[in-house]
Coordinates of C-alpha atoms in Angstrom, one line a residue:
M1025 CA 320.1 70.9 126.5
L1026 CA 320.1 71.5 122.8
N1027 CA 322.9 72.1 120.4
L1028 CA 322.0 73.2 116.9
V1029 CA 325.1 73.1 114.6
S1030 CA 324.6 74.7 111.3
T1031 CA 327.4 75.5 108.7
S1032 CA 324.9 77.4 106.6
T1033 CA 324.4 80.1 109.1
P1034 CA 326.9 82.9 110.0
R1035 CA 329.8 82.0 112.1
S1036 CA 328.6 84.0 115.1
F1037 CA 325.3 82.1 115.1
S1038 CA 327.0 78.7 115.0
A1039 CA 329.4 79.7 117.8
E1040 CA 326.6 80.9 119.9
L1041 CA 324.7 77.6 119.5
L1042 CA 327.8 75.5 120.3
S1043 CA 328.4 77.5 123.4
S1044 CA 324.9 76.9 124.7
R1045 CA 325.7 73.4 126.0
S1046 CA 325.5 74.5 129.6
T1047 CA 321.9 75.6 129.1
P1048 CA 319.7 73.0 130.8
N1049 CA 316.4 74.1 129.4
L1050 CA 315.4 72.9 126.0
Y1051 CA 312.3 75.0 125.8
W1052 CA 314.0 78.4 125.2
Y1053 CA 315.3 77.8 121.7
Y1054 CA 313.7 80.2 119.2
V1055 CA 314.8 79.6 115.6
Y1056 CA 314.0 80.7 112.1
F1057 CA 312.5 78.0 109.8
E1058 CA 312.3 78.4 106.0
N1059 CA 309.3 77.0 104.2
S1060 CA 309.5 79.2 101.1
S1061 CA 312.3 80.7 99.2
S1062 CA 310.5 84.0 98.7
N1063 CA 308.5 84.4 101.9
P1064 CA 309.9 85.5 105.3
Y1065 CA 311.2 82.9 107.8
L1066 CA 308.8 81.3 110.2
I1067 CA 309.6 81.9 113.9
R1068 CA 309.2 78.9 116.1
R1069 CA 310.1 77.8 119.6
I1070 CA 311.5 74.2 119.8
E1071 CA 309.7 72.0 122.3
E1072 CA 311.5 68.7 121.5
L1073 CA 313.5 66.9 118.8
N1074 CA 312.3 63.6 117.5
K1075 CA 313.9 61.1 115.1
T1076 CA 311.5 59.7 112.5
A1077 CA 311.4 56.1 111.2
N1078 CA 313.4 57.0 108.1
G1079 CA 316.2 58.6 110.2
N1080 CA 315.2 62.2 109.6
V1081 CA 315.0 64.7 112.6
E1082 CA 311.9 66.6 113.2
A1083 CA 311.4 69.5 115.6
K1084 CA 308.1 69.8 117.5
V1085 CA 307.6 73.6 117.7
V1086 CA 305.3 76.2 119.0
C1087 CA 304.1 78.7 116.3
F1088 CA 304.5 82.4 116.4
Y1089 CA 302.7 84.7 114.0
R1090 CA 303.7 88.0 112.5
R1091 CA 301.4 91.0 111.8
R1092 CA 301.3 90.1 108.1
D1093 CA 299.9 86.6 109.1
I1094 CA 296.7 87.8 110.8
S1095 CA 293.7 89.6 109.4
S1096 CA 293.3 93.4 109.3
T1097 CA 290.5 93.2 111.9
L1098 CA 292.8 91.7 114.4
I1099 CA 295.5 94.2 113.5
V1100 CA 293.1 96.9 114.6
L1101 CA 292.6 95.1 117.9
A1102 CA 296.4 94.7 118.4
D1103 CA 297.0 98.5 117.7
K1104 CA 294.2 99.3 120.2
H1105 CA 295.9 97.1 122.8
A1106 CA 299.2 98.8 122.1
R1107 CA 297.7 102.2 122.7
E1108 CA 296.2 101.1 126.0
M1109 CA 299.6 99.8 127.1
E1110 CA 301.2 103.1 126.2
E1111 CA 298.7 105.0 128.3
E1112 CA 299.3 102.7 131.2
M1113 CA 303.1 103.0 130.9
E1114 CA 302.7 106.8 130.7
N1115 CA 305.7 106.8 128.4
P1116 CA 305.7 109.3 125.5
E1117 CA 308.6 107.4 123.8
M1118 CA 306.4 105.7 121.2
V1119 CA 304.9 109.1 120.2
D1120 CA 308.4 110.6 119.8
L1121 CA 309.7 107.7 117.6
P1122 CA 310.4 108.6 114.0
E1123 CA 308.1 107.0 111.4
K1124 CA 310.8 104.7 110.2
Q1125 CA 311.4 103.3 113.6
K1126 CA 307.7 102.9 114.2
H1127 CA 307.5 101.0 110.9
Q1128 CA 310.4 98.7 111.9
L1129 CA 309.1 98.2 115.4
R1130 CA 305.9 96.6 113.9
H1131 CA 308.2 94.0 112.3
R1132 CA 309.5 93.0 115.8
E1133 CA 306.0 92.2 117.2
L1134 CA 304.9 88.6 117.2
F1135 CA 301.7 86.8 118.4
L1136 CA 302.1 83.6 120.5
S1137 CA 299.8 80.7 119.7
R1138 CA 299.0 77.4 121.4
Q1139 CA 299.4 75.6 118.0
L1140 CA 302.1 72.9 117.7
E1141 CA 303.5 71.5 114.5
S1142 CA 306.4 69.4 113.4
L1143 CA 309.0 70.7 110.9
P1144 CA 312.2 69.2 109.5
A1145 CA 315.3 70.3 111.4
T1146 CA 317.1 70.8 108.1
H1147 CA 314.9 73.8 107.5
I1148 CA 316.4 75.7 110.5
R1149 CA 318.1 78.9 109.2
G1150 CA 319.2 80.6 112.4
K1151 CA 318.5 81.5 116.0
C1152 CA 316.5 84.4 117.4
S1153 CA 315.1 85.6 120.7
V1154 CA 311.5 86.1 121.6
T1155 CA 310.4 87.7 124.9
L1156 CA 307.2 88.9 126.6
L1157 CA 306.9 92.6 126.1
N1158 CA 308.7 94.3 129.0
E1159 CA 306.8 97.5 129.9
T1160 CA 309.8 98.8 131.9
E1161 CA 312.2 98.5 128.9
S1162 CA 312.8 101.1 126.2
L1163 CA 311.0 100.3 122.9
K1164 CA 314.2 101.3 121.1
S1165 CA 316.0 98.5 122.8
Y1166 CA 314.1 96.0 120.6
L1167 CA 315.3 97.7 117.5
E1168 CA 318.9 97.9 118.7
R1169 CA 319.2 94.1 119.1
E1170 CA 319.4 92.0 116.0
D1171 CA 317.1 88.9 115.8
F1172 CA 315.1 90.2 118.7
F1173 CA 311.3 90.0 118.9
F1174 CA 308.6 90.6 121.5
Y1175 CA 305.0 89.5 122.0
S1176 CA 302.1 90.5 124.3
L1177 CA 299.0 88.9 122.7
V1178 CA 298.0 85.3 122.1
Y1179 CA 296.6 84.4 118.7
D1180 CA 294.2 81.5 118.1
P1181 CA 294.4 80.4 114.5
Q1182 CA 291.2 78.4 114.7
Q1183 CA 289.0 80.9 116.5
K1184 CA 290.7 83.9 114.8
T1185 CA 291.0 85.7 118.2
L1186 CA 293.6 87.8 120.0
L1187 CA 293.8 87.7 123.8
A1188 CA 296.3 89.2 126.3
D1189 CA 298.9 86.7 127.5
K1190 CA 298.3 85.4 131.0
G1191 CA 301.9 85.9 131.9
E1192 CA 301.7 89.7 131.3
I1193 CA 303.9 91.7 133.7
R1194 CA 301.8 94.2 135.6
V1195 CA 303.8 97.3 136.3
G1196 CA 302.4 100.6 137.4
N1197 CA 300.4 102.4 140.1
R1198 CA 297.4 100.1 139.5
Y1199 CA 299.4 97.0 140.5
Q1200 CA 302.1 98.0 142.9
A1201 CA 301.5 99.0 146.5
D1202 CA 302.5 102.5 147.8
I1203 CA 305.4 102.1 150.2
T1204 CA 305.2 104.5 153.2
D1205 CA 308.2 106.5 154.3
L1206 CA 310.5 104.9 156.8
L1207 CA 309.7 105.9 160.4
K1208 CA 312.4 107.8 162.2
E1209 CA 313.9 106.4 165.3
G1210 CA 311.4 106.8 168.2
E1211 CA 308.6 107.9 165.9
D1212 CA 305.2 106.3 166.5
D1213 CA 303.2 104.6 163.8
G1214 CA 299.8 106.2 163.8
R1215 CA 298.1 103.4 161.9
D1216 CA 295.6 101.0 163.6
Q1217 CA 297.5 97.7 163.5
S1218 CA 294.3 95.7 164.1
K1219 CA 293.0 96.8 160.7
L1220 CA 296.3 95.9 158.9
E1221 CA 296.7 92.3 160.2
T1222 CA 294.8 89.6 162.0
K1223 CA 296.5 87.5 164.7
V1224 CA 295.9 83.8 164.4
W1225 CA 298.3 82.5 167.0
E1226 CA 299.7 83.8 170.2
A1227 CA 303.3 82.8 170.6
F1228 CA 303.4 83.5 174.3
N1229 CA 300.3 81.4 175.3
P1230 CA 299.9 79.6 178.7
L1231 CA 300.2 76.1 177.2
V1232 CA 303.4 74.1 177.0
D1233 CA 304.4 72.2 173.9
K1234 CA 303.3 68.8 175.3
Q1235 CA 299.8 70.1 175.9
I1236 CA 299.5 71.4 172.4
D1237 CA 300.8 68.1 170.9
Q1238 CA 298.2 66.2 172.9
F1239 CA 295.4 68.4 171.7
L1240 CA 296.6 67.9 168.0
V1241 CA 296.4 64.1 168.6
V1242 CA 292.8 64.5 169.9
A1243 CA 292.0 66.6 166.8
R1244 CA 293.4 64.0 164.4
S1245 CA 291.4 61.3 166.2
V1246 CA 288.2 63.3 165.9
G1247 CA 289.0 63.8 162.2
T1248 CA 289.3 60.0 161.7
F1249 CA 286.0 59.4 163.5
A1250 CA 284.3 62.1 161.4
R1251 CA 285.4 60.4 158.2
A1252 CA 284.0 57.1 159.4
L1253 CA 280.6 58.8 159.9
D1254 CA 280.7 60.5 156.5
C1255 CA 279.4 58.3 153.7
S1256 CA 281.4 60.0 150.9
S1257 CA 284.6 59.8 152.9
S1258 CA 284.0 56.1 153.5
V1259 CA 283.9 55.4 149.8
R1260 CA 287.0 57.4 149.0
Q1261 CA 289.0 56.1 152.0
P1262 CA 287.6 52.6 152.7
S1263 CA 290.4 51.5 155.0
L1264 CA 291.1 52.9 158.5
H1265 CA 294.7 53.8 157.8
M1266 CA 293.7 55.8 154.7
S1267 CA 291.2 57.7 156.8
A1268 CA 293.8 58.3 159.5
A1269 CA 296.3 59.6 156.9
A1270 CA 293.7 62.0 155.5
A1271 CA 292.9 63.2 159.1
S1272 CA 296.6 63.9 159.7
R1273 CA 296.9 66.4 156.8
D1274 CA 297.6 70.1 157.4
I1275 CA 293.9 71.1 157.1
T1276 CA 293.1 69.2 160.3
L1277 CA 296.1 70.7 162.1
F1278 CA 295.2 74.3 161.0
H1279 CA 291.6 73.8 162.2
A1280 CA 292.8 72.5 165.5
M1281 CA 295.2 75.4 166.1
D1282 CA 292.5 78.0 165.0
T1283 CA 290.1 76.4 167.5
L1284 CA 292.6 76.5 170.3
H1285 CA 293.3 80.2 169.6
K1286 CA 289.6 81.1 169.4
N1287 CA 289.0 79.5 172.8
V1288 CA 291.9 81.5 174.4
Y1289 CA 294.0 78.3 174.8
D1290 CA 291.5 76.6 177.1
I1291 CA 291.9 73.0 176.1
S1292 CA 288.6 71.8 177.6
K1293 CA 286.7 74.4 175.6
A1294 CA 288.6 73.7 172.5
I1295 CA 287.9 70.0 172.7
S1296 CA 284.2 70.8 173.1
A1297 CA 284.4 73.0 170.0
L1298 CA 285.9 70.1 168.0
V1299 CA 282.8 68.0 168.8
P1300 CA 279.8 70.3 168.7
Q1301 CA 276.2 69.1 169.3
G1302 CA 275.6 68.0 165.7
G1303 CA 278.7 65.7 165.6
P1304 CA 282.4 65.9 165.0
V1305 CA 283.7 68.6 162.6
L1306 CA 285.0 67.2 159.3
C1307 CA 287.8 69.3 157.6
R1308 CA 288.8 68.3 154.1
D1309 CA 291.3 69.9 151.7
E1310 CA 291.3 69.9 147.9
M1311 CA 293.2 66.6 147.7
E1312 CA 290.4 64.8 149.5
E1313 CA 287.6 66.7 147.8
W1314 CA 288.7 65.8 144.2
S1315 CA 287.7 62.4 142.7
A1316 CA 290.0 60.1 140.9
S1317 CA 288.5 61.0 137.5
E1318 CA 288.9 64.8 138.3
A1319 CA 292.6 64.1 139.2
N1320 CA 293.2 62.4 135.9
L1321 CA 291.6 65.3 134.0
F1322 CA 293.8 67.7 135.9
E1323 CA 297.0 65.7 135.0
E1324 CA 295.9 65.6 131.3
A1325 CA 295.2 69.4 131.3
L1326 CA 298.5 70.1 133.0
E1327 CA 300.3 68.1 130.3
K1328 CA 298.6 70.2 127.6
Y1329 CA 298.5 73.7 129.0
G1330 CA 301.2 73.7 131.7
K1331 CA 300.4 76.0 134.6
D1332 CA 297.9 78.0 132.6
F1333 CA 295.2 77.4 135.2
T1334 CA 292.6 79.6 133.5
D1335 CA 292.7 77.4 130.3
I1336 CA 292.7 74.3 132.5
Q1337 CA 289.5 75.5 134.2
Q1338 CA 287.8 76.6 130.9
D1339 CA 288.6 73.4 128.9
F1340 CA 288.8 70.6 131.4
L1341 CA 287.4 71.5 134.8
P1342 CA 284.7 74.2 134.4
W1343 CA 282.9 73.1 137.6
K1344 CA 285.9 73.9 139.7
S1345 CA 286.9 77.3 140.9
L1346 CA 290.2 78.8 139.9
T1347 CA 291.2 78.9 143.6
S1348 CA 290.4 75.2 144.0
I1349 CA 292.5 74.3 141.0
I1350 CA 295.5 76.3 142.1
E1351 CA 295.3 74.9 145.6
Y1352 CA 295.0 71.3 144.3
Y1353 CA 298.1 71.9 142.1
Y1354 CA 300.4 72.8 145.0
M1355 CA 299.1 69.9 147.1
W1356 CA 299.4 67.5 144.1
K1357 CA 303.1 68.5 143.9
T1358 CA 303.7 66.9 147.3
T1359 CA 302.3 63.5 146.4
D1360 CA 304.1 60.4 145.2
R1361 CA 302.2 60.6 141.9
Y1362 CA 304.0 63.9 141.1
V1363 CA 307.4 62.4 141.9
Q1364 CA 306.7 59.4 139.7
Q1365 CA 305.7 61.5 136.8
K1366 CA 308.7 63.7 137.2
R1367 CA 311.0 60.7 137.1
L1368 CA 309.2 59.4 134.0
K1369 CA 309.6 62.7 132.2
A1370 CA 313.2 62.9 133.1
A1371 CA 313.8 59.4 131.7
E1372 CA 312.0 60.3 128.5
A1373 CA 314.0 63.5 128.2
E1374 CA 317.2 61.5 128.7
S1375 CA 316.3 59.2 125.8
K1376 CA 315.4 62.1 123.4
L1377 CA 317.8 63.8 121.0
K1378 CA 319.9 66.5 122.6
Q1379 CA 322.0 67.5 119.6
V1380 CA 321.3 67.7 115.9
Y1381 CA 323.6 68.5 113.1
I1382 CA 322.2 70.7 110.3
P1383 CA 324.0 70.1 107.0
N1384 CA 325.3 72.8 104.9
Y1385 CA 322.6 74.5 102.9
N1386 CA 324.2 75.8 99.7
K1387 CA 321.4 75.7 97.2
P1388 CA 321.0 79.0 95.3
N1389 CA 317.9 81.0 96.1
P1390 CA 315.5 81.0 93.1
N1391 CA 314.9 84.7 93.7
Q1392 CA 318.5 85.7 93.0
I1393 CA 318.9 87.9 90.0
N1394 CA 321.7 87.1 87.6
V1395 CA 322.5 90.5 86.1
N1396 CA 324.7 89.0 83.4
N1397 CA 322.0 86.8 82.0
V1398 CA 318.6 88.7 82.0
K1399 CA 316.2 87.7 79.3
P1400 CA 314.6 90.7 77.5
G1401 CA 310.9 91.2 78.2
V1402 CA 307.9 92.2 76.2
V1403 CA 306.7 95.8 76.5
N1404 CA 302.9 96.3 76.9
G1405 CA 302.0 93.2 74.9
T1406 CA 303.8 94.2 71.7
G1407 CA 306.5 92.3 70.0
V1408 CA 309.1 95.0 70.7
Q1409 CA 311.9 93.7 72.9
A1410 CA 312.5 95.8 76.0
Q1411 CA 315.8 96.9 77.4
N1412 CA 317.2 95.2 80.5
T1413 CA 314.6 96.5 83.0
G1414 CA 316.6 95.3 86.0
A1415 CA 319.7 97.2 85.2
G1416 CA 320.1 100.4 87.1
R1417 CA 317.0 99.9 89.2
A1418 CA 317.2 100.9 92.9
C1419 CA 316.5 98.7 95.8
E1420 CA 312.8 98.9 96.7
S1421 CA 313.6 99.4 100.4
C1422 CA 316.8 101.4 100.8
Y1423 CA 317.1 103.0 97.3
T1424 CA 320.6 101.8 96.8
T1425 CA 321.8 101.0 93.3
Q1426 CA 324.9 99.1 94.3
S1427 CA 324.8 95.5 95.8
Y1428 CA 326.9 92.4 95.3
Q1429 CA 323.7 90.4 94.9
W1430 CA 320.1 91.3 94.0
Y1431 CA 316.9 89.4 94.7
S1432 CA 313.5 89.7 92.9
W1433 CA 310.8 90.7 95.4
G1434 CA 307.0 91.4 95.2
P1435 CA 304.6 90.7 92.4
P1436 CA 306.3 89.7 89.1
N1437 CA 304.5 92.4 87.2
M1438 CA 306.0 95.1 89.5
Q1439 CA 309.6 93.9 88.8
C1440 CA 310.9 95.1 92.2
R1441 CA 314.2 94.0 93.6
L1442 CA 316.0 94.1 96.9
C1443 CA 319.7 94.4 97.7
A1444 CA 321.4 91.7 99.8
S1445 CA 321.0 93.6 103.1
C1446 CA 317.3 94.4 102.6
W1447 CA 316.7 90.8 101.4
T1448 CA 318.1 89.5 104.7
Y1449 CA 315.9 92.0 106.6
W1450 CA 312.9 90.9 104.7
K1451 CA 313.5 87.2 105.4
K1452 CA 314.1 87.8 109.1
Y1453 CA 311.6 90.5 110.0
G1454 CA 308.9 90.0 107.3
G1455 CA 308.9 93.6 106.0
L1456 CA 311.1 96.3 104.4
K1457 CA 313.2 98.8 106.2
M1458 CA 311.2 101.6 104.8
P1459 CA 307.4 101.6 103.9
T1460 CA 306.9 100.5 100.3
R1461 CA 304.4 101.8 97.8
L1462 CA 302.8 98.3 97.9
D1463 CA 301.7 99.3 101.4
G1464 CA 300.2 102.6 100.1
E1465 CA 302.6 104.7 102.2
R1466 CA 305.0 106.1 99.6
P1467 CA 305.4 106.2 95.8
G1468 CA 308.7 104.5 95.7
P1469 CA 311.9 105.5 93.8
N1470 CA 311.6 103.4 90.7
R1471 CA 308.3 104.7 89.3
N1472 CA 309.1 108.4 89.3
N1473 CA 312.8 108.7 89.1
L1474 CA 314.4 105.7 87.4
V1475 CA 311.9 104.7 84.7
G1476 CA 311.9 106.8 81.6
I1477 CA 308.7 107.7 79.8
M1478 CA 308.4 106.9 76.2
K1479 CA 307.2 109.8 74.1
V1480 CA 305.5 108.7 70.9
D1481 CA 304.4 110.9 68.1
C1482 CA 300.8 110.0 67.3
S1483 CA 301.2 111.1 63.7
V1484 CA 303.7 108.3 63.3
L1485 CA 301.7 105.6 65.1
F1486 CA 298.3 106.6 63.7
P1487 CA 298.8 108.4 60.4
H1488 CA 295.0 108.6 59.8
G1489 CA 294.1 109.6 63.3
V1490 CA 292.6 106.2 64.1
P1491 CA 294.3 103.6 66.3
V1492 CA 295.0 100.4 64.4
R1493 CA 294.4 97.1 66.3
N1494 CA 297.3 94.7 66.4
S1495 CA 296.4 91.6 64.3
G1496 CA 298.5 89.4 66.5
S1497 CA 297.4 87.0 69.2
P1498 CA 294.3 88.1 71.1
K1499 CA 295.9 87.0 74.4
F1500 CA 297.0 89.9 76.7
A1501 CA 300.7 89.8 77.6
M1502 CA 301.7 90.8 81.1
K1503 CA 301.8 94.6 81.3
T1504 CA 305.2 95.9 82.3
R1505 CA 305.9 98.9 84.5
Q1506 CA 307.4 100.8 81.5
A1507 CA 304.5 103.0 80.1
F1508 CA 304.1 105.5 77.3
Y1509 CA 301.8 108.4 76.3
L1510 CA 300.8 109.8 72.9
H1511 CA 302.7 113.0 72.1
T1512 CA 301.2 115.0 69.2
T1513 CA 302.9 117.7 67.2
K1514 CA 302.0 121.4 67.5
L1515 CA 300.5 121.3 64.0
T1516 CA 298.2 118.4 64.9
R1517 CA 297.0 120.2 68.1
I1518 CA 296.3 123.4 66.1
A1519 CA 294.5 121.5 63.4
R1520 CA 292.1 120.1 66.0
R1521 CA 291.0 123.7 66.8
L1522 CA 290.9 125.2 63.3
C1523 CA 289.4 122.3 61.4
R1524 CA 286.7 121.2 63.7
D1525 CA 284.1 121.3 60.9
I1526 CA 286.1 118.8 58.7
L1527 CA 287.5 116.7 61.6
R1528 CA 284.2 116.4 63.5
P1529 CA 285.8 114.9 66.6
W1530 CA 282.5 113.8 68.2
H1531 CA 281.4 112.0 65.1
A1532 CA 284.9 110.4 64.7
A1533 CA 284.8 109.2 68.3
R1534 CA 281.4 107.5 67.8
H1535 CA 282.6 105.9 64.5
P1536 CA 286.2 104.9 65.2
Y1537 CA 286.5 102.7 62.0
L1538 CA 285.7 105.4 59.5
P1539 CA 288.9 106.9 58.0
I1540 CA 289.6 110.6 58.5
N1541 CA 291.0 112.6 55.5
S1542 CA 294.2 113.8 57.2
A1543 CA 295.5 115.4 54.0
A1544 CA 292.4 117.6 53.6
I1545 CA 292.7 118.6 57.3
K1546 CA 296.4 119.4 56.8
A1547 CA 295.8 121.5 53.7
E1548 CA 292.9 123.4 55.3
C1549 CA 295.0 124.1 58.4
E1550 CA 298.0 125.4 56.4
C1551 CA 295.6 127.6 54.4
D1552 CA 294.1 129.1 57.5
L1553 CA 297.5 129.8 59.0
K1554 CA 298.8 131.8 56.0

């Protein structure tokens, strides 16, 4: 049970966390962590809470990654996997989604990882929900629920790989059986029952319960004697009572009853089958086959990976088959060793923190824009003071020009800003509500509509037709988004045509430092125009 109490989060969030006291499982708390004032929140799953030596509380968490956190090569693989899932689902809903919803749906996709890290509990900024992608659920449902995410792939930060999650829900004709129609009353089933099932025991056999029990005792005795003859078994179970206990396991009883059924419940024939000519039959299950060192490796792997038997086989027990590992797991759960470990973990969980108080986080965000105190900037490296470039600019995401609070966003030279609503969306979902020009998907409202273009008369700037280099500092100032172009007068444009012999534009271009006699060109032009 975990209670996260935060006065810095919205009231609904705090109330939800306080009401979760009845939840017995600590491992389903997905929260936002903030590690940067400008970057989106980190999404993590809390595994446990620990108190450090200096009294601070740290959360041991599982890492989830967004699409923006992985390489473009892996994004291509993720999109390919999504298309394959759409084909399997045979659901045209994704195709019919508007581009805006497709864009926002990408922000809800996460990638699970096996990576663990410890983060300060004071960096928690809210609670969210993360689920395995449900192929039977509408894709729009993920957009309709706030703070809701899904994942279907596992990301390995070290190997830089994406793999399908082992817990993937298999739904569809490829995985579900076809159920036949219900037979009507009196209707005969035309299928051959012998091909559909195999009988392994006859309930109405000629033997009584006492005879069957006696035969099972004989089978256990034969099993004990077989272990005494086997060298490997003598090493594993050196004492007689250990061999007898091993011979009394279910594998011996199953073999005895199979033998009795195969010999048509003739006890004398069945006893002869238990002890063929080569010696008594030895039946051992996975608990008896595994060595003590293999059992220790299995417990270590189970502690690290849980019931992910494929990873357990790959990293710890590659010489064991997957069937053998799964069978051993369910037998291991019946042992005293499992009961002891379960009690030990329960005692450790009882001693760990179950409630943490997150203090009020009231520090102002450095990205907040104070519209009443904006320093004027420098335009295009000149000493001219620019106007307040933030005033009147639209939100980079939703185009609104009205908001109670603005936040700077994106590269500093772009001078973009977000309204309060879009800033919250950016922090939670790692993207903008609409595609931005930084993604190369649309030009954006601020470049074409809201920024005026300075028209400069070249005859004023360059009276001799030659640009004059600024004698100021050779350092280049940061180029702003406000641009200009050289706007010549009609007379200047006409003079370029009429006075080409005097102007010699090609010669002037190759010798930019030679002065041009603009007075002679003007007089010649006026003379030709009369």
